[in-house]
Amino acid sequence: MTSLYSFIIQSVSKISGIPTEDIAGDDHFQEKLEMDSLEAVEVLHVIEVKYRIKFQDIELEGLQTVNKIYAAAVKRIDEKKIHYAGVLSDFKKKNK
């Protein structure tokens, strides 16, 4: 199974056409990698679909590097885990 960080790098590579070995975590998508805004949004969308998360609209402008996307995705995944743990706990209490 591909790690989240590797998946992000692979997605950037696939969408931009840049080899994975030429993509560093702190490379700015538009300034360094010369990706346009639609390509950057496509990267975010692919991650949202695969990991079933949703980036907040307010976050989107700041998500311009692999490292920033990774940090935001980890945060969203953790929030999802916390939410589902609460739902499961409530379910167990109701069904005792």
PDB file of C-alpha atoms in Angstrom, residues 1-90:
ATOM      1  CA  MET A   1       0.000   0.000   0.000  1.00  0.00           C
ATOM      2  CA  THR A   2       1.276   3.430  -0.922  1.00  0.00           C
ATOM      3  CA  SER A   3       1.855   5.877   1.893  1.00  0.00           C
ATOM      4  CA  LEU A   4      -0.010   9.166   1.846  1.00  0.00           C
ATOM      5  CA  TYR A   5       3.188  11.150   1.207  1.00  0.00           C
ATOM      6  CA  SER A   6       4.212   8.883  -1.685  1.00  0.00           C
ATOM      7  CA  PHE A   7       0.695   9.041  -3.104  1.00  0.00           C
ATOM      8  CA  ILE A   8       0.835  12.847  -3.119  1.00  0.00           C
ATOM      9  CA  ILE A   9       4.225  12.831  -4.877  1.00  0.00           C
ATOM     10  CA  GLN A  10       2.952  10.291  -7.432  1.00  0.00           C
ATOM     11  CA  SER A  11      -0.203  12.341  -8.027  1.00  0.00           C
ATOM     12  CA  VAL A  12       1.801  15.525  -8.595  1.00  0.00           C
ATOM     13  CA  SER A  13       4.055  13.609 -10.980  1.00  0.00           C
ATOM     14  CA  LYS A  14       1.182  12.078 -12.932  1.00  0.00           C
ATOM     15  CA  ILE A  15      -0.705  15.367 -13.249  1.00  0.00           C
ATOM     16  CA  SER A  16       2.306  17.588 -13.973  1.00  0.00           C
ATOM     17  CA  GLY A  17       4.380  15.157 -16.022  1.00  0.00           C
ATOM     18  CA  ILE A  18       7.400  15.778 -13.770  1.00  0.00           C
ATOM     19  CA  PRO A  19       9.303  12.648 -12.671  1.00  0.00           C
ATOM     20  CA  THR A  20       8.805  11.798  -8.988  1.00  0.00           C
ATOM     21  CA  GLU A  21      12.538  12.081  -8.290  1.00  0.00           C
ATOM     22  CA  ASP A  22      12.420  15.734  -9.407  1.00  0.00           C
ATOM     23  CA  ILE A  23       9.672  16.676  -6.924  1.00  0.00           C
ATOM     24  CA  ALA A  24      10.749  17.874  -3.483  1.00  0.00           C
ATOM     25  CA  GLY A  25       8.366  18.289  -0.573  1.00  0.00           C
ATOM     26  CA  ASP A  26       8.826  22.044  -0.395  1.00  0.00           C
ATOM     27  CA  ASP A  27       8.668  22.761  -4.149  1.00  0.00           C
ATOM     28  CA  HIS A  28       5.942  25.343  -4.818  1.00  0.00           C
ATOM     29  CA  PHE A  29       3.546  23.978  -7.443  1.00  0.00           C
ATOM     30  CA  GLN A  30       3.294  27.121  -9.529  1.00  0.00           C
ATOM     31  CA  GLU A  31       6.638  28.801  -8.868  1.00  0.00           C
ATOM     32  CA  LYS A  32       8.985  25.790  -8.913  1.00  0.00           C
ATOM     33  CA  LEU A  33       7.050  23.030 -10.666  1.00  0.00           C
ATOM     34  CA  GLU A  34       5.271  25.381 -13.101  1.00  0.00           C
ATOM     35  CA  MET A  35       1.888  23.759 -12.552  1.00  0.00           C
ATOM     36  CA  ASP A  36      -1.196  25.822 -13.285  1.00  0.00           C
ATOM     37  CA  SER A  37      -3.956  26.310 -10.738  1.00  0.00           C
ATOM     38  CA  LEU A  38      -6.190  23.661 -12.328  1.00  0.00           C
ATOM     39  CA  GLU A  39      -3.455  21.050 -12.008  1.00  0.00           C
ATOM     40  CA  ALA A  40      -2.994  21.962  -8.333  1.00  0.00           C
ATOM     41  CA  VAL A  41      -6.740  21.612  -7.737  1.00  0.00           C
ATOM     42  CA  GLU A  42      -6.693  18.261  -9.536  1.00  0.00           C
ATOM     43  CA  VAL A  43      -3.984  17.029  -7.139  1.00  0.00           C
ATOM     44  CA  LEU A  44      -6.152  18.011  -4.168  1.00  0.00           C
ATOM     45  CA  HIS A  45      -9.217  16.368  -5.696  1.00  0.00           C
ATOM     46  CA  VAL A  46      -7.398  13.062  -6.277  1.00  0.00           C
ATOM     47  CA  ILE A  47      -6.318  13.026  -2.628  1.00  0.00           C
ATOM     48  CA  GLU A  48      -9.817  13.882  -1.400  1.00  0.00           C
ATOM     49  CA  VAL A  49     -11.319  11.028  -3.418  1.00  0.00           C
ATOM     50  CA  LYS A  50      -8.734   8.396  -2.444  1.00  0.00           C
ATOM     51  CA  TYR A  51      -8.723   9.214   1.268  1.00  0.00           C
ATOM     52  CA  ARG A  52     -12.381  10.289   1.511  1.00  0.00           C
ATOM     53  CA  ILE A  53     -11.549  13.644   3.037  1.00  0.00           C
ATOM     54  CA  LYS A  54     -12.509  17.220   2.211  1.00  0.00           C
ATOM     55  CA  PHE A  55     -10.093  20.100   2.398  1.00  0.00           C
ATOM     56  CA  GLN A  56     -11.622  23.274   3.777  1.00  0.00           C
ATOM     57  CA  ASP A  57     -12.083  26.053   1.211  1.00  0.00           C
ATOM     58  CA  ILE A  58     -10.078  28.404   3.411  1.00  0.00           C
ATOM     59  CA  GLU A  59      -7.107  25.987   3.258  1.00  0.00           C
ATOM     60  CA  LEU A  60      -6.969  25.628  -0.498  1.00  0.00           C
ATOM     61  CA  GLU A  61      -4.919  28.713  -1.328  1.00  0.00           C
ATOM     62  CA  GLY A  62      -2.179  27.690   1.089  1.00  0.00           C
ATOM     63  CA  LEU A  63      -1.855  24.119  -0.160  1.00  0.00           C
ATOM     64  CA  GLN A  64       0.855  24.745  -2.733  1.00  0.00           C
ATOM     65  CA  THR A  65       3.528  22.188  -1.775  1.00  0.00           C
ATOM     66  CA  VAL A  66       3.580  18.454  -1.126  1.00  0.00           C
ATOM     67  CA  ASN A  67       4.522  19.089   2.508  1.00  0.00           C
ATOM     68  CA  LYS A  68       1.581  21.454   3.069  1.00  0.00           C
ATOM     69  CA  ILE A  69      -0.880  19.094   1.396  1.00  0.00           C
ATOM     70  CA  TYR A  70       0.476  16.205   3.447  1.00  0.00           C
ATOM     71  CA  ALA A  71       0.055  18.124   6.727  1.00  0.00           C
ATOM     72  CA  ALA A  72      -3.484  19.191   5.834  1.00  0.00           C
ATOM     73  CA  ALA A  73      -4.451  15.670   4.699  1.00  0.00           C
ATOM     74  CA  VAL A  74      -3.114  14.111   7.909  1.00  0.00           C
ATOM     75  CA  LYS A  75      -5.148  16.640   9.884  1.00  0.00           C
ATOM     76  CA  ARG A  76      -8.332  15.812   7.932  1.00  0.00           C
ATOM     77  CA  ILE A  77      -7.742  12.048   8.276  1.00  0.00           C
ATOM     78  CA  ASP A  78      -7.199  12.405  12.029  1.00  0.00           C
ATOM     79  CA  GLU A  79     -10.387  14.469  12.351  1.00  0.00           C
ATOM     80  CA  LYS A  80     -12.279  11.773  10.461  1.00  0.00           C
ATOM     81  CA  LYS A  81     -10.914   9.080  12.794  1.00  0.00           C
ATOM     82  CA  ILE A  82     -11.935  11.102  15.858  1.00  0.00           C
ATOM     83  CA  HIS A  83     -15.409  11.654  14.414  1.00  0.00           C
ATOM     84  CA  TYR A  84     -15.943   7.965  13.649  1.00  0.00           C
ATOM     85  CA  ALA A  85     -14.558   6.920  17.037  1.00  0.00           C
ATOM     86  CA  GLY A  86     -17.202   9.139  18.644  1.00  0.00           C
ATOM     87  CA  VAL A  87     -19.955   7.713  16.456  1.00  0.00           C
ATOM     88  CA  LEU A  88     -18.857   4.156  17.278  1.00  0.00           C
ATOM     89  CA  SER A  89     -18.736   4.956  20.991  1.00  0.00           C
ATOM     90  CA  ASP A  90     -22.257   6.400  20.880  1.00  0.00           C
TER      91      ASP A  90
END
